[in-house]
Amino acid sequence: MALGEDGTISRWDVATGRHEAVATTTVPEEPEHDPFDGRQLRRHLHASQDGRFAAVVNDYGRFGEVLDLRAGEITLDLENDGGHQETVPFSLAFGQSRGRCVVIHRTEWNRLDVSDARTGSLLTERSLPEPPEQGPPPEHHLDYFHGALYVSPDGKRILDDGWVWHPIGFPSVWNLDRWIEDNVWESEDGPSRLDVCDRAYYWNHAMTWIDSRRIAVEGLGDDDEEMLPGARIFDTTRTDEHGMAVELLAFEGPVGPFFSDGTRLFSGGASGLSIWDPEQGELLGTVPGISPTRHHASAGQFLELAEGVVRLWDAGRVGAGSMG
């Protein structure tokens, strides 16, 4: 899927270079946007796994929409209701529940919801009173600014790159099925919710699911000013003595966007694509000349778009032993 500067959404056949326009986004611009720490507002295209639905959102902004690409129609208008939205990409991810496509999206600074992508109907209806100026907050109140979302490869869990005040990056995970089917408060304080780690002034950096149990998080250290390039590997099915995810390994080297094929960790730094063993922390190979920002997992393809030029690398055609 590709999003043009004019708002056209098209299906792109990488092999032939053919583009077929399927819809047009009408997400409004936000001229009053005030960038935080250099993070400029930009449109971001998301696609459902089956390619039927797309969402276009304003990262570091307030607005977005979900589109049915078969009909070329908007099924859901999105607004995250502000609240330091300039500090995070627009929280959104597609998932599956009972055979239907669902969209997870930020509706307030401290609230996510799940909606049916086809009908736009809300699946996580709940009501929470405003916290009082003094005294304890109401039950289920979450003091957390939701960030970028990542769904696990098996589709059952969500990784959230959010932060808490005063600014501490606090990635967390919880169970999507339990949230939709059993407990509408699962994303706030449900039993499956687990904090991964905490880093002062550090969020909006690379992270990815390696498989449906392990995640990789960029950065070695506990504070933005002292962070070193590298990766930390966590087991999100186990907790340590502090009640957080068990850290399995930390190693220097990986920088830039993170991706995984279920076995290897890929990092797309400025010097090129690097391939790592997340079990041992060893560098397996490099691919110079491409610093990808997108990964087509099922096709094994990595893509970089820079200055109007598309660079593509097909990992499925190259074994680790032959990488330069």
mmCIF file of C-alpha atoms in Angstrom:
data_model
loop_
_atom_site.group_PDB
_atom_site.id
_atom_site.type_symbol
_atom_site.label_atom_id
_atom_site.label_comp_id
_atom_site.label_asym_id
_atom_site.label_seq_id
_atom_site.Cartn_x
_atom_site.Cartn_y
_atom_site.Cartn_z
ATOM 1 C CA MET A 1 0.000 0.000 0.000
ATOM 2 C CA ALA A 2 1.207 3.524 -0.759
ATOM 3 C CA LEU A 3 0.035 7.007 0.213
ATOM 4 C CA GLY A 4 0.627 9.857 -2.226
ATOM 5 C CA GLU A 5 1.229 13.481 -1.333
ATOM 6 C CA ASP A 6 -2.205 14.313 -2.767
ATOM 7 C CA GLY A 7 -3.906 11.836 -0.393
ATOM 8 C CA THR A 8 -4.344 9.029 -2.938
ATOM 9 C CA ILE A 9 -4.091 5.527 -1.465
ATOM 10 C CA SER A 10 -2.965 2.936 -3.984
ATOM 11 C CA ARG A 11 -2.024 -0.703 -4.225
ATOM 12 C CA TRP A 12 1.532 -1.010 -5.422
ATOM 13 C CA ASP A 13 2.841 -4.085 -7.232
ATOM 14 C CA VAL A 14 6.529 -3.954 -6.361
ATOM 15 C CA ALA A 15 7.479 -6.417 -9.086
ATOM 16 C CA THR A 16 5.890 -4.439 -11.951
ATOM 17 C CA GLY A 17 5.835 -0.950 -10.451
ATOM 18 C CA ARG A 18 2.110 -0.673 -11.194
ATOM 19 C CA HIS A 19 -0.058 1.528 -8.949
ATOM 20 C CA GLU A 20 -3.837 1.166 -8.699
ATOM 21 C CA ALA A 21 -5.666 3.971 -6.882
ATOM 22 C CA VAL A 22 -8.239 2.570 -4.440
ATOM 23 C CA ALA A 23 -9.238 5.511 -2.207
ATOM 24 C CA THR A 24 -8.437 9.061 -1.217
ATOM 25 C CA THR A 25 -7.897 10.272 2.313
ATOM 26 C CA THR A 26 -9.471 13.483 3.572
ATOM 27 C CA VAL A 27 -7.697 13.699 6.933
ATOM 28 C CA PRO A 28 -7.484 17.432 7.675
ATOM 29 C CA GLU A 29 -4.285 19.364 8.104
ATOM 30 C CA GLU A 30 -3.525 20.799 11.526
ATOM 31 C CA PRO A 31 -1.978 24.224 10.949
ATOM 32 C CA GLU A 32 -1.911 25.012 14.679
ATOM 33 C CA HIS A 33 0.459 22.110 15.355
ATOM 34 C CA ASP A 34 3.404 23.045 17.570
ATOM 35 C CA PRO A 35 6.245 20.521 17.085
ATOM 36 C CA PHE A 36 7.687 18.850 20.182
ATOM 37 C CA ASP A 37 11.433 18.191 20.147
ATOM 38 C CA GLY A 38 11.539 18.504 16.357
ATOM 39 C CA ARG A 39 8.788 15.952 15.725
ATOM 40 C CA GLN A 40 6.911 17.316 12.726
ATOM 41 C CA LEU A 41 3.301 16.384 12.076
ATOM 42 C CA ARG A 42 3.032 13.967 9.147
ATOM 43 C CA ARG A 43 0.486 11.616 7.636
ATOM 44 C CA HIS A 44 0.969 7.920 8.340
ATOM 45 C CA LEU A 45 -0.633 5.085 6.372
ATOM 46 C CA HIS A 46 -1.580 1.845 8.159
ATOM 47 C CA ALA A 47 -2.979 -1.225 6.380
ATOM 48 C CA SER A 48 -4.874 -4.232 7.712
ATOM 49 C CA GLN A 49 -3.251 -7.611 7.260
ATOM 50 C CA ASP A 50 -5.698 -8.663 4.540
ATOM 51 C CA GLY A 51 -5.375 -5.340 2.704
ATOM 52 C CA ARG A 52 -9.092 -4.532 2.832
ATOM 53 C CA PHE A 53 -8.823 -1.633 5.270
ATOM 54 C CA ALA A 54 -6.463 1.292 5.646
ATOM 55 C CA ALA A 55 -6.093 4.059 8.182
ATOM 56 C CA VAL A 56 -4.477 7.426 7.619
ATOM 57 C CA VAL A 57 -3.561 9.412 10.724
ATOM 58 C CA ASN A 58 -1.628 12.542 11.590
ATOM 59 C CA ASP A 59 1.342 11.383 13.643
ATOM 60 C CA TYR A 60 1.966 13.902 16.456
ATOM 61 C CA GLY A 61 -1.494 15.292 15.720
ATOM 62 C CA ARG A 62 -5.153 14.698 16.549
ATOM 63 C CA PHE A 63 -7.010 13.419 13.499
ATOM 64 C CA GLY A 64 -7.300 10.342 11.315
ATOM 65 C CA GLU A 65 -9.731 8.026 9.562
ATOM 66 C CA VAL A 66 -10.309 4.362 8.692
ATOM 67 C CA LEU A 67 -11.280 3.447 5.121
ATOM 68 C CA ASP A 68 -12.851 0.386 3.524
ATOM 69 C CA LEU A 69 -10.762 0.043 0.368
ATOM 70 C CA ARG A 70 -13.301 -2.187 -1.393
ATOM 71 C CA ALA A 71 -15.928 0.530 -1.218
ATOM 72 C CA GLY A 72 -13.530 3.487 -1.080
ATOM 73 C CA GLU A 73 -15.490 4.838 1.880
ATOM 74 C CA ILE A 74 -14.614 6.127 5.342
ATOM 75 C CA THR A 75 -15.926 3.822 8.072
ATOM 76 C CA LEU A 76 -14.560 5.663 11.107
ATOM 77 C CA ASP A 77 -13.412 9.209 11.818
ATOM 78 C CA LEU A 78 -10.651 9.315 14.407
ATOM 79 C CA GLU A 79 -9.708 11.933 16.978
ATOM 80 C CA ASN A 80 -7.396 11.365 19.924
ATOM 81 C CA ASP A 81 -8.825 14.331 21.864
ATOM 82 C CA GLY A 82 -5.470 16.027 22.313
ATOM 83 C CA GLY A 83 -3.458 15.794 25.503
ATOM 84 C CA HIS A 84 0.232 16.128 24.557
ATOM 85 C CA GLN A 85 -0.492 14.470 21.223
ATOM 86 C CA GLU A 86 2.553 16.295 19.854
ATOM 87 C CA THR A 87 4.804 13.951 21.870
ATOM 88 C CA VAL A 88 3.719 10.641 20.281
ATOM 89 C CA PRO A 89 2.741 9.131 16.941
ATOM 90 C CA PHE A 90 -1.016 8.661 16.634
ATOM 91 C CA SER A 91 -1.667 5.390 18.483
ATOM 92 C CA LEU A 92 -3.188 2.983 15.948
ATOM 93 C CA ALA A 93 -2.903 -0.644 14.914
ATOM 94 C CA PHE A 94 -5.066 -3.200 13.118
ATOM 95 C CA GLY A 95 -5.873 -6.588 14.644
ATOM 96 C CA GLN A 96 -8.277 -9.520 14.417
ATOM 97 C CA SER A 97 -11.083 -10.620 16.762
ATOM 98 C CA ARG A 98 -13.538 -13.435 16.044
ATOM 99 C CA GLY A 99 -12.701 -13.348 12.372
ATOM 100 C CA ARG A 100 -13.316 -9.622 11.969
ATOM 101 C CA CYS A 101 -10.822 -6.839 11.428
ATOM 102 C CA VAL A 102 -10.565 -4.425 14.346
ATOM 103 C CA VAL A 103 -8.694 -1.172 14.781
ATOM 104 C CA ILE A 104 -7.058 -0.120 18.064
ATOM 105 C CA HIS A 105 -6.880 3.665 18.330
ATOM 106 C CA ARG A 106 -6.190 6.473 20.815
ATOM 107 C CA THR A 107 -9.321 8.395 21.834
ATOM 108 C CA GLU A 108 -7.832 10.327 24.771
ATOM 109 C CA TRP A 109 -4.297 10.860 26.042
ATOM 110 C CA ASN A 110 -4.781 7.992 28.531
ATOM 111 C CA ARG A 111 -7.376 5.891 26.718
ATOM 112 C CA LEU A 112 -7.341 3.450 23.833
ATOM 113 C CA ASP A 113 -10.396 1.898 22.226
ATOM 114 C CA VAL A 114 -11.125 -0.945 19.828
ATOM 115 C CA SER A 115 -13.585 -0.495 16.961
ATOM 116 C CA ASP A 116 -14.892 -2.740 14.193
ATOM 117 C CA ALA A 117 -13.019 -1.637 11.061
ATOM 118 C CA ARG A 118 -15.937 -2.453 8.729
ATOM 119 C CA THR A 119 -18.794 -0.830 10.656
ATOM 120 C CA GLY A 120 -16.928 1.633 12.884
ATOM 121 C CA SER A 121 -18.832 0.347 15.932
ATOM 122 C CA LEU A 122 -17.104 0.684 19.307
ATOM 123 C CA LEU A 123 -16.201 -2.623 20.973
ATOM 124 C CA THR A 124 -14.751 -1.298 24.262
ATOM 125 C CA GLU A 125 -17.529 0.906 25.627
ATOM 126 C CA ARG A 126 -16.741 2.141 29.146
ATOM 127 C CA SER A 127 -17.145 5.297 31.203
ATOM 128 C CA LEU A 128 -14.681 6.840 33.633
ATOM 129 C CA PRO A 129 -15.311 10.015 35.684
ATOM 130 C CA GLU A 130 -12.794 12.824 35.707
ATOM 131 C CA PRO A 131 -10.296 12.493 38.589
ATOM 132 C CA PRO A 132 -10.892 14.930 41.467
ATOM 133 C CA GLU A 133 -8.502 17.833 42.082
ATOM 134 C CA GLN A 134 -7.754 16.337 45.483
ATOM 135 C CA GLY A 135 -7.976 12.828 46.808
ATOM 136 C CA PRO A 136 -7.442 9.452 45.120
ATOM 137 C CA PRO A 137 -8.250 9.027 41.416
ATOM 138 C CA PRO A 138 -11.259 6.880 40.417
ATOM 139 C CA GLU A 139 -10.877 3.160 39.860
ATOM 140 C CA HIS A 140 -9.208 2.272 36.536
ATOM 141 C CA HIS A 141 -7.721 5.763 36.104
ATOM 142 C CA LEU A 142 -4.536 5.441 34.015
ATOM 143 C CA ASP A 143 -1.810 8.071 34.263
ATOM 144 C CA TYR A 144 -0.203 7.131 30.947
ATOM 145 C CA PHE A 145 0.217 8.823 27.556
ATOM 146 C CA HIS A 146 -0.335 6.154 24.895
ATOM 147 C CA GLY A 147 2.201 6.031 22.058
ATOM 148 C CA ALA A 148 2.983 3.891 19.008
ATOM 149 C CA LEU A 149 1.312 0.459 18.995
ATOM 150 C CA TYR A 150 2.669 -2.895 17.813
ATOM 151 C CA VAL A 151 0.582 -6.092 17.579
ATOM 152 C CA SER A 152 2.366 -9.385 18.280
ATOM 153 C CA PRO A 153 2.873 -11.819 15.360
ATOM 154 C CA ASP A 154 0.139 -14.133 16.690
ATOM 155 C CA GLY A 155 -2.237 -11.170 16.966
ATOM 156 C CA LYS A 156 -2.973 -11.766 20.638
ATOM 157 C CA ARG A 157 -1.020 -8.993 22.399
ATOM 158 C CA ILE A 158 -0.240 -5.290 22.059
ATOM 159 C CA LEU A 159 2.986 -3.408 22.750
ATOM 160 C CA ASP A 160 2.483 0.289 23.599
ATOM 161 C CA ASP A 161 5.396 2.767 23.469
ATOM 162 C CA GLY A 162 3.878 5.267 25.909
ATOM 163 C CA TRP A 163 5.177 7.524 28.671
ATOM 164 C CA VAL A 164 4.283 8.789 32.139
ATOM 165 C CA TRP A 165 4.854 12.102 33.908
ATOM 166 C CA HIS A 166 7.388 13.319 34.661
ATOM 167 C CA PRO A 167 8.605 12.228 31.297
ATOM 168 C CA ILE A 168 9.589 8.566 31.545
ATOM 169 C CA GLY A 169 9.181 6.191 28.629
ATOM 170 C CA PHE A 170 7.261 3.140 29.832
ATOM 171 C CA PRO A 171 6.544 0.523 27.132
ATOM 172 C CA SER A 172 3.853 -1.929 28.227
ATOM 173 C CA VAL A 173 2.003 -4.984 26.878
ATOM 174 C CA TRP A 174 -1.396 -6.576 27.439
ATOM 175 C CA ASN A 175 -3.748 -9.180 25.941
ATOM 176 C CA LEU A 176 -5.988 -8.041 23.060
ATOM 177 C CA ASP A 177 -8.446 -10.956 23.204
ATOM 178 C CA ARG A 178 -9.007 -10.512 26.925
ATOM 179 C CA TRP A 179 -9.548 -6.776 26.388
ATOM 180 C CA ILE A 180 -12.263 -7.258 23.749
ATOM 181 C CA GLU A 181 -13.960 -10.373 25.066
ATOM 182 C CA ASP A 182 -13.661 -10.273 28.862
ATOM 183 C CA ASN A 183 -12.506 -6.992 30.394
ATOM 184 C CA VAL A 184 -12.941 -3.539 28.826
ATOM 185 C CA TRP A 185 -10.483 -2.190 31.435
ATOM 186 C CA GLU A 186 -7.671 -4.534 30.383
ATOM 187 C CA SER A 187 -5.653 -1.724 28.774
ATOM 188 C CA GLU A 188 -5.853 0.338 31.978
ATOM 189 C CA ASP A 189 -5.185 -2.110 34.792
ATOM 190 C CA GLY A 190 -6.109 -5.612 33.660
ATOM 191 C CA PRO A 191 -4.209 -8.669 34.923
ATOM 192 C CA SER A 192 -2.438 -9.170 31.582
ATOM 193 C CA ARG A 193 -0.971 -5.630 31.507
ATOM 194 C CA LEU A 194 2.788 -5.693 32.065
ATOM 195 C CA ASP A 195 5.356 -2.882 32.095
ATOM 196 C CA VAL A 196 8.495 -3.701 30.111
ATOM 197 C CA CYS A 197 11.081 -1.137 31.278
ATOM 198 C CA ASP A 198 11.441 2.562 32.107
ATOM 199 C CA ARG A 199 13.784 5.201 30.611
ATOM 200 C CA ALA A 200 13.782 8.888 31.584
ATOM 201 C CA TYR A 201 12.880 11.182 28.656
ATOM 202 C CA TYR A 202 13.170 8.254 26.234
ATOM 203 C CA TRP A 203 10.335 7.026 24.046
ATOM 204 C CA ASN A 204 9.496 7.107 20.303
ATOM 205 C CA HIS A 205 12.517 4.961 19.605
ATOM 206 C CA ALA A 206 12.855 1.620 17.875
ATOM 207 C CA MET A 207 11.108 -1.471 19.199
ATOM 208 C CA THR A 208 9.616 -4.607 17.682
ATOM 209 C CA TRP A 209 8.195 -8.014 18.512
ATOM 210 C CA ILE A 210 10.750 -10.704 17.714
ATOM 211 C CA ASP A 211 8.144 -13.412 18.177
ATOM 212 C CA SER A 212 4.925 -13.501 20.197
ATOM 213 C CA ARG A 213 6.893 -13.729 23.457
ATOM 214 C CA ARG A 214 10.016 -11.575 23.064
ATOM 215 C CA ILE A 215 10.436 -7.918 22.170
ATOM 216 C CA ALA A 216 13.499 -5.844 21.299
ATOM 217 C CA VAL A 217 13.793 -2.267 22.592
ATOM 218 C CA GLU A 218 16.418 0.196 21.353
ATOM 219 C CA GLY A 219 18.810 1.954 23.732
ATOM 220 C CA LEU A 220 21.194 0.851 26.498
ATOM 221 C CA GLY A 221 20.677 2.911 29.621
ATOM 222 C CA ASP A 222 18.048 4.470 31.845
ATOM 223 C CA ASP A 223 18.213 8.125 30.743
ATOM 224 C CA ASP A 224 18.064 9.917 27.403
ATOM 225 C CA GLU A 225 21.280 11.857 28.074
ATOM 226 C CA GLU A 226 23.303 8.705 28.773
ATOM 227 C CA MET A 227 21.718 6.316 26.258
ATOM 228 C CA LEU A 228 24.071 4.150 24.178
ATOM 229 C CA PRO A 229 23.199 2.467 20.870
ATOM 230 C CA GLY A 230 22.110 -1.109 21.319
ATOM 231 C CA ALA A 231 19.204 -3.459 21.935
ATOM 232 C CA ARG A 232 17.574 -4.958 25.020
ATOM 233 C CA ILE A 233 15.615 -8.202 24.663
ATOM 234 C CA PHE A 234 12.684 -8.860 27.026
ATOM 235 C CA ASP A 235 10.474 -11.873 27.721
ATOM 236 C CA THR A 236 6.955 -10.445 28.075
ATOM 237 C CA THR A 237 5.524 -13.702 29.468
ATOM 238 C CA ARG A 238 7.640 -13.572 32.650
ATOM 239 C CA THR A 239 8.103 -11.003 35.412
ATOM 240 C CA ASP A 240 11.152 -10.093 37.475
ATOM 241 C CA GLU A 241 11.344 -9.177 41.170
ATOM 242 C CA HIS A 242 10.027 -5.690 40.355
ATOM 243 C CA GLY A 243 6.976 -7.001 38.501
ATOM 244 C CA MET A 244 8.325 -5.972 35.090
ATOM 245 C CA ALA A 245 9.208 -8.047 32.033
ATOM 246 C CA VAL A 246 12.289 -10.254 32.387
ATOM 247 C CA GLU A 247 15.302 -8.887 30.519
ATOM 248 C CA LEU A 248 17.040 -11.701 28.643
ATOM 249 C CA LEU A 249 19.930 -9.898 26.974
ATOM 250 C CA ALA A 250 21.394 -6.482 26.216
ATOM 251 C CA PHE A 251 24.021 -5.860 23.535
ATOM 252 C CA GLU A 252 25.617 -2.911 21.740
ATOM 253 C CA GLY A 253 25.214 -2.051 18.077
ATOM 254 C CA PRO A 254 21.639 -1.956 16.733
ATOM 255 C CA VAL A 255 20.297 1.539 15.906
ATOM 256 C CA GLY A 256 17.466 2.947 13.835
ATOM 257 C CA PRO A 257 14.142 1.212 13.106
ATOM 258 C CA PHE A 258 13.834 -2.386 14.347
ATOM 259 C CA PHE A 259 12.215 -5.288 12.500
ATOM 260 C CA SER A 260 12.153 -9.063 12.911
ATOM 261 C CA ASP A 261 11.324 -12.153 10.878
ATOM 262 C CA GLY A 262 10.586 -14.186 14.007
ATOM 263 C CA THR A 263 14.192 -15.300 14.422
ATOM 264 C CA ARG A 264 16.542 -12.459 13.539
ATOM 265 C CA LEU A 265 16.589 -8.801 14.576
ATOM 266 C CA PHE A 266 17.069 -6.236 11.790
ATOM 267 C CA SER A 267 18.133 -2.643 12.444
ATOM 268 C CA GLY A 268 18.017 0.089 9.807
ATOM 269 C CA GLY A 269 20.691 2.578 10.805
ATOM 270 C CA ALA A 270 22.175 5.360 8.674
ATOM 271 C CA SER A 271 25.055 3.130 7.539
ATOM 272 C CA GLY A 272 22.746 0.406 6.220
ATOM 273 C CA LEU A 273 20.699 -2.570 7.323
ATOM 274 C CA SER A 274 22.222 -4.841 9.988
ATOM 275 C CA ILE A 275 21.126 -8.366 10.912
ATOM 276 C CA TRP A 276 21.525 -9.604 14.489
ATOM 277 C CA ASP A 277 21.082 -12.789 16.493
ATOM 278 C CA PRO A 278 18.803 -11.793 19.417
ATOM 279 C CA GLU A 279 19.756 -14.960 21.314
ATOM 280 C CA GLN A 280 23.492 -14.199 21.446
ATOM 281 C CA GLY A 281 23.692 -10.527 20.444
ATOM 282 C CA GLU A 282 25.977 -11.329 17.511
ATOM 283 C CA LEU A 283 26.087 -9.423 14.228
ATOM 284 C CA LEU A 284 25.162 -11.843 11.429
ATOM 285 C CA GLY A 285 25.612 -9.572 8.439
ATOM 286 C CA THR A 286 25.024 -6.177 6.863
ATOM 287 C CA VAL A 287 23.292 -4.850 3.768
ATOM 288 C CA PRO A 288 24.915 -1.538 2.775
ATOM 289 C CA GLY A 289 23.079 1.017 0.686
ATOM 290 C CA ILE A 290 19.639 0.709 2.256
ATOM 291 C CA SER A 291 18.297 2.114 5.535
ATOM 292 C CA PRO A 292 14.718 0.809 5.489
ATOM 293 C CA THR A 293 11.774 2.295 7.338
ATOM 294 C CA ARG A 294 9.245 -0.383 6.329
ATOM 295 C CA HIS A 295 9.235 -4.185 6.446
ATOM 296 C CA HIS A 296 6.787 -6.448 4.606
ATOM 297 C CA ALA A 297 7.040 -9.386 6.979
ATOM 298 C CA SER A 298 5.255 -12.065 4.944
ATOM 299 C CA ALA A 299 7.160 -11.135 1.762
ATOM 300 C CA GLY A 300 10.477 -10.681 3.571
ATOM 301 C CA GLN A 301 11.039 -7.306 1.902
ATOM 302 C CA PHE A 302 12.572 -4.108 3.288
ATOM 303 C CA LEU A 303 11.862 -0.702 1.785
ATOM 304 C CA GLU A 304 13.422 2.730 1.998
ATOM 305 C CA LEU A 305 11.884 5.848 0.470
ATOM 306 C CA ALA A 306 14.346 8.725 0.289
ATOM 307 C CA GLU A 307 14.224 11.855 -1.890
ATOM 308 C CA GLY A 308 11.737 10.292 -4.295
ATOM 309 C CA VAL A 309 13.771 7.101 -4.748
ATOM 310 C CA VAL A 310 12.592 3.670 -3.564
ATOM 311 C CA ARG A 311 15.168 1.112 -2.480
ATOM 312 C CA LEU A 312 14.053 -2.470 -1.926
ATOM 313 C CA TRP A 313 15.873 -5.459 -0.454
ATOM 314 C CA ASP A 314 14.384 -8.951 -0.542
ATOM 315 C CA ALA A 315 15.634 -10.934 2.456
ATOM 316 C CA GLY A 316 13.926 -14.074 1.191
ATOM 317 C CA ARG A 317 16.345 -14.301 -1.735
ATOM 318 C CA VAL A 318 19.504 -13.920 0.317
ATOM 319 C CA GLY A 319 20.763 -16.232 3.056
ATOM 320 C CA ALA A 320 22.548 -14.862 6.111
ATOM 321 C CA GLY A 321 25.789 -16.492 5.034
ATOM 322 C CA SER A 322 25.939 -14.506 1.788
ATOM 323 C CA MET A 323 25.292 -11.057 3.222
ATOM 324 C CA GLY A 324 28.019 -8.505 2.730
#
